[in-house]
Amino acid sequence: MKLMALQLLLWHIALWMVPEAAPLSPASSLPQSFLLKCLEQVRKIQADGAELQERLCATHKLCHPQELVLLGHSLGLPQASLSSCSSQALQLTGCLNQLHGGLVLYQGLLQALAGISPELAPALDILQLDVTDLATNIWLQMEDLRMAPASLPTQGTVPTFTSAFQRRAGGVLVVSQLQSFLELAYRVLRYLAEP
């Protein structure tokens, strides 16, 4: 129990110390209504992800993503970056592109988890829909501000899960990575929403 609490504490400390969490410079020209809607959507996705994590833990006893890190490396699970959101000279276009691209990446990873188990399918579907909705809202805002790239980003290569265990363990890892990404995204959006 103490080891688990220590691991959780170290994980949270690492999350707050990552370079992407550095303060941003004021540079937002985004509508307040858009930012507030995105903040609300991020919190909903985080709640959906937490529910899926709890169900994976309760149903399949896969409760600790840190125990599955080696499997994650062997599966080749990619991670999204928000490096354009962290510099002192915030690159708003680059930051929005990375937010959108990260969400597209997680859409693909969540789709790869299809068939995880009948009990978890509804929670996974809700999570996928919410991630898609947020990605769409960001893309539409980028188009409105004429910041969108000429073409939509692709999902890239997603892992192939060869067993039910890999799919379930991959689910734990993907949701954990998504939660970390969303926490950073939330902090960026919250900062941009400040007057």
C-alpha positions as a LaTeX table, in Angstrom:
\begin{tabular}{lrrr}
\hline
Residue & $x$ (\AA) & $y$ (\AA) & $z$ (\AA) \\
\hline
Met1 & 0.00 & 0.00 & 0.00 \\
Lys2 & 2.81 & 2.43 & 0.90 \\
Leu3 & 4.63 & 1.58 & $-2.34$ \\
Met4 & 1.49 & 2.28 & $-4.35$ \\
Ala5 & 0.98 & 5.63 & $-2.59$ \\
Leu6 & 4.63 & 6.54 & $-3.22$ \\
Gln7 & 4.34 & 5.61 & $-6.90$ \\
Leu8 & 1.21 & 7.73 & $-7.25$ \\
Leu9 & 2.93 & 10.67 & $-5.54$ \\
Leu10 & 6.00 & 10.36 & $-7.81$ \\
Trp11 & 3.78 & 10.14 & $-10.87$ \\
His12 & 1.96 & 13.35 & $-9.89$ \\
Ile13 & 5.23 & 15.14 & $-9.16$ \\
Ala14 & 6.60 & 14.07 & $-12.54$ \\
Leu15 & 3.43 & 15.29 & $-14.24$ \\
Trp16 & 3.78 & 18.75 & $-12.73$ \\
Met17 & 7.49 & 19.01 & $-13.49$ \\
Val18 & 7.40 & 18.12 & $-17.19$ \\
Pro19 & 8.71 & 20.86 & $-19.47$ \\
Glu20 & 5.32 & 21.22 & $-21.14$ \\
Ala21 & 3.94 & 22.54 & $-17.86$ \\
Ala22 & 6.07 & 25.69 & $-17.94$ \\
Pro23 & 4.14 & 28.97 & $-17.71$ \\
Leu24 & 2.95 & 30.50 & $-20.92$ \\
Ser25 & 3.23 & 34.07 & $-22.02$ \\
Pro26 & 0.02 & 36.00 & $-22.61$ \\
Ala27 & $-0.77$ & 35.67 & $-26.29$ \\
Ser28 & $-4.33$ & 34.55 & $-26.60$ \\
Ser29 & $-6.56$ & 35.89 & $-29.31$ \\
Leu30 & $-9.05$ & 33.08 & $-28.87$ \\
Pro31 & $-12.69$ & 33.78 & $-28.03$ \\
Gln32 & $-13.48$ & 33.33 & $-24.35$ \\
Ser33 & $-16.56$ & 31.24 & $-25.16$ \\
Phe34 & $-14.42$ & 28.78 & $-27.14$ \\
Leu35 & $-11.88$ & 28.47 & $-24.33$ \\
Leu36 & $-14.54$ & 27.93 & $-21.67$ \\
Lys37 & $-16.27$ & 25.30 & $-23.81$ \\
Cys38 & $-12.95$ & 23.50 & $-24.34$ \\
Leu39 & $-12.22$ & 23.57 & $-20.60$ \\
Glu40 & $-15.62$ & 22.01 & $-19.94$ \\
Gln41 & $-15.04$ & 19.35 & $-22.61$ \\
Val42 & $-11.59$ & 18.49 & $-21.23$ \\
Arg43 & $-13.03$ & 17.96 & $-17.74$ \\
Lys44 & $-15.77$ & 15.72 & $-19.17$ \\
Ile45 & $-13.21$ & 13.63 & $-21.06$ \\
Gln46 & $-11.11$ & 13.35 & $-17.91$ \\
Ala47 & $-14.18$ & 12.09 & $-16.01$ \\
Asp48 & $-14.94$ & 9.60 & $-18.82$ \\
Gly49 & $-11.32$ & 8.41 & $-18.74$ \\
Ala50 & $-11.36$ & 8.03 & $-14.96$ \\
Glu51 & $-14.53$ & 5.95 & $-15.23$ \\
Leu52 & $-12.95$ & 3.69 & $-17.85$ \\
Gln53 & $-9.82$ & 3.31 & $-15.70$ \\
Glu54 & $-11.95$ & 2.34 & $-12.69$ \\
Arg55 & $-13.86$ & $-0.22$ & $-14.74$ \\
Leu56 & $-10.64$ & $-1.72$ & $-16.15$ \\
Cys57 & $-9.38$ & $-2.02$ & $-12.60$ \\
Ala58 & $-12.58$ & $-3.53$ & $-11.23$ \\
Thr59 & $-13.26$ & $-5.87$ & $-14.16$ \\
His60 & $-9.77$ & $-6.98$ & $-15.17$ \\
Lys61 & $-7.60$ & $-6.08$ & $-12.15$ \\
Leu62 & $-5.45$ & $-3.79$ & $-14.30$ \\
Cys63 & $-5.10$ & $-0.91$ & $-11.87$ \\
His64 & $-1.56$ & 0.43 & $-12.15$ \\
Pro65 & $-0.34$ & 1.86 & $-15.47$ \\
Gln66 & 3.24 & 2.01 & $-14.15$ \\
Glu67 & 3.24 & $-1.80$ & $-13.92$ \\
Leu68 & 2.50 & $-1.98$ & $-17.65$ \\
Val69 & 5.11 & 0.48 & $-18.93$ \\
Leu70 & 7.34 & $-2.24$ & $-20.45$ \\
Leu71 & 4.38 & $-3.67$ & $-22.31$ \\
Gly72 & 3.59 & $-0.14$ & $-23.54$ \\
His73 & 7.09 & 0.16 & $-24.95$ \\
Ser74 & 6.81 & $-3.17$ & $-26.72$ \\
Leu75 & 3.42 & $-2.17$ & $-28.16$ \\
Gly76 & 4.92 & 1.07 & $-29.44$ \\
Leu77 & 2.25 & 3.34 & $-27.99$ \\
Pro78 & 2.97 & 6.88 & $-29.22$ \\
Gln79 & 2.52 & 9.93 & $-27.00$ \\
Ala80 & 1.37 & 13.42 & $-27.94$ \\
Ser81 & 3.40 & 16.52 & $-27.18$ \\
Leu82 & 2.39 & 20.06 & $-26.28$ \\
Ser83 & 5.85 & 21.59 & $-26.65$ \\
Ser84 & 4.53 & 24.57 & $-28.66$ \\
Cys85 & 2.32 & 25.46 & $-25.72$ \\
Ser86 & 5.09 & 25.81 & $-23.17$ \\
Ser87 & 7.62 & 28.29 & $-24.45$ \\
Gln88 & 7.86 & 31.81 & $-23.10$ \\
Ala89 & 6.91 & 33.02 & $-26.58$ \\
Leu90 & 3.72 & 31.01 & $-27.00$ \\
Gln91 & 3.10 & 29.84 & $-30.55$ \\
Leu92 & $-0.69$ & 29.91 & $-30.59$ \\
Thr93 & $-1.02$ & 28.28 & $-34.01$ \\
Gly94 & 1.50 & 25.57 & $-33.13$ \\
Cys95 & $-0.14$ & 25.00 & $-29.75$ \\
Leu96 & $-3.60$ & 24.58 & $-31.27$ \\
Asn97 & $-2.13$ & 22.27 & $-33.93$ \\
Gln98 & $-0.53$ & 20.15 & $-31.20$ \\
Leu99 & $-3.72$ & 20.08 & $-29.13$ \\
His100 & $-5.70$ & 18.98 & $-32.17$ \\
Gly101 & $-3.03$ & 16.52 & $-33.34$ \\
Gly102 & $-2.81$ & 14.97 & $-29.87$ \\
Leu103 & $-6.56$ & 14.48 & $-29.76$ \\
Val104 & $-6.48$ & 12.89 & $-33.24$ \\
Leu105 & $-3.72$ & 10.56 & $-32.03$ \\
Tyr106 & $-5.80$ & 9.50 & $-29.02$ \\
Gln107 & $-8.85$ & 9.02 & $-31.26$ \\
Gly108 & $-6.85$ & 6.45 & $-33.22$ \\
Leu109 & $-5.52$ & 4.76 & $-30.09$ \\
Leu110 & $-9.01$ & 4.55 & $-28.61$ \\
Gln111 & $-10.32$ & 3.08 & $-31.89$ \\
Ala112 & $-7.58$ & 0.45 & $-31.72$ \\
Leu113 & $-9.04$ & $-0.65$ & $-28.39$ \\
Ala114 & $-12.37$ & $-1.62$ & $-29.99$ \\
Gly115 & $-13.43$ & $-5.03$ & $-28.77$ \\
Ile116 & $-11.72$ & $-4.51$ & $-25.41$ \\
Ser117 & $-14.67$ & $-6.22$ & $-23.69$ \\
Pro118 & $-18.47$ & $-6.02$ & $-23.90$ \\
Glu119 & $-18.65$ & $-4.52$ & $-20.40$ \\
Leu120 & $-16.29$ & $-1.68$ & $-21.28$ \\
Ala121 & $-17.48$ & $-0.92$ & $-24.83$ \\
Pro122 & $-20.07$ & 1.73 & $-23.82$ \\
Ala123 & $-17.56$ & 3.66 & $-21.68$ \\
Leu124 & $-14.96$ & 3.46 & $-24.47$ \\
Asp125 & $-17.50$ & 4.68 & $-27.04$ \\
Ile126 & $-18.41$ & 7.70 & $-24.90$ \\
Leu127 & $-14.74$ & 8.54 & $-24.40$ \\
Gln128 & $-14.09$ & 8.31 & $-28.16$ \\
Leu129 & $-17.07$ & 10.54 & $-28.98$ \\
Asp130 & $-16.01$ & 13.18 & $-26.47$ \\
Val131 & $-12.41$ & 13.23 & $-27.72$ \\
Thr132 & $-13.69$ & 13.52 & $-31.30$ \\
Asp133 & $-16.02$ & 16.37 & $-30.31$ \\
Leu134 & $-13.21$ & 18.35 & $-28.66$ \\
Ala135 & $-10.87$ & 17.76 & $-31.63$ \\
Thr136 & $-13.62$ & 18.97 & $-33.99$ \\
Asn137 & $-14.24$ & 22.11 & $-31.94$ \\
Ile138 & $-10.55$ & 22.99 & $-31.92$ \\
Trp139 & $-10.28$ & 22.39 & $-35.68$ \\
Leu140 & $-13.33$ & 24.55 & $-36.39$ \\
Gln141 & $-11.90$ & 27.37 & $-34.26$ \\
Met142 & $-8.60$ & 27.09 & $-36.11$ \\
Glu143 & $-10.48$ & 27.37 & $-39.40$ \\
Asp144 & $-12.43$ & 30.39 & $-38.14$ \\
Leu145 & $-9.17$ & 32.11 & $-37.21$ \\
Arg146 & $-7.51$ & 30.98 & $-40.47$ \\
Met147 & $-4.93$ & 29.02 & $-38.48$ \\
Ala148 & $-5.79$ & 25.56 & $-39.74$ \\
Pro149 & $-3.22$ & 23.70 & $-41.85$ \\
Ala150 & $-4.17$ & 22.92 & $-45.44$ \\
Ser151 & $-5.07$ & 19.34 & $-44.53$ \\
Leu152 & $-6.33$ & 17.48 & $-41.50$ \\
Pro153 & $-3.69$ & 15.55 & $-39.56$ \\
Thr154 & $-3.74$ & 11.79 & $-39.85$ \\
Gln155 & $-3.89$ & 9.41 & $-36.93$ \\
Gly156 & $-0.56$ & 7.88 & $-37.79$ \\
Thr157 & 0.40 & 4.34 & $-36.93$ \\
Val158 & $-1.63$ & 2.75 & $-34.18$ \\
Pro159 & $-0.60$ & $-0.42$ & $-32.41$ \\
Thr160 & $-2.09$ & $-3.78$ & $-33.21$ \\
Phe161 & $-3.17$ & $-5.68$ & $-30.14$ \\
Thr162 & $-2.75$ & $-9.42$ & $-30.63$ \\
Ser163 & $-4.47$ & $-10.62$ & $-27.46$ \\
Ala164 & $-7.28$ & $-9.64$ & $-25.13$ \\
Phe165 & $-4.72$ & $-8.95$ & $-22.40$ \\
Gln166 & $-2.72$ & $-6.62$ & $-24.65$ \\
Arg167 & $-5.91$ & $-4.75$ & $-25.57$ \\
Arg168 & $-6.91$ & $-4.35$ & $-21.92$ \\
Ala169 & $-3.42$ & $-3.40$ & $-20.80$ \\
Gly170 & $-3.19$ & $-1.05$ & $-23.77$ \\
Gly171 & $-6.47$ & 0.46 & $-22.60$ \\
Val172 & $-4.98$ & 1.23 & $-19.20$ \\
Leu173 & $-1.90$ & 2.80 & $-20.79$ \\
Val174 & $-3.77$ & 4.79 & $-23.45$ \\
Val175 & $-6.23$ & 6.21 & $-20.94$ \\
Ser176 & $-3.39$ & 7.05 & $-18.55$ \\
Gln177 & $-1.48$ & 8.86 & $-21.32$ \\
Leu178 & $-4.66$ & 10.62 & $-22.43$ \\
Gln179 & $-5.27$ & 11.80 & $-18.85$ \\
Ser180 & $-1.74$ & 13.25 & $-18.64$ \\
Phe181 & $-2.16$ & 14.98 & $-22.00$ \\
Leu182 & $-5.52$ & 16.40 & $-20.94$ \\
Glu183 & $-4.16$ & 17.73 & $-17.67$ \\
Leu184 & $-1.55$ & 19.72 & $-19.57$ \\
Ala185 & $-4.14$ & 20.79 & $-22.15$ \\
Tyr186 & $-6.43$ & 21.96 & $-19.37$ \\
Arg187 & $-3.69$ & 24.06 & $-17.83$ \\
Val188 & $-2.88$ & 25.64 & $-21.20$ \\
Leu189 & $-6.53$ & 26.40 & $-21.93$ \\
Arg190 & $-7.11$ & 27.76 & $-18.43$ \\
Tyr191 & $-4.13$ & 30.05 & $-18.83$ \\
Leu192 & $-5.33$ & 31.27 & $-22.22$ \\
Ala193 & $-8.79$ & 31.92 & $-20.72$ \\
Glu194 & $-7.39$ & 34.21 & $-18.01$ \\
Pro195 & $-8.03$ & 37.91 & $-18.66$ \\
\hline
\end{tabular}
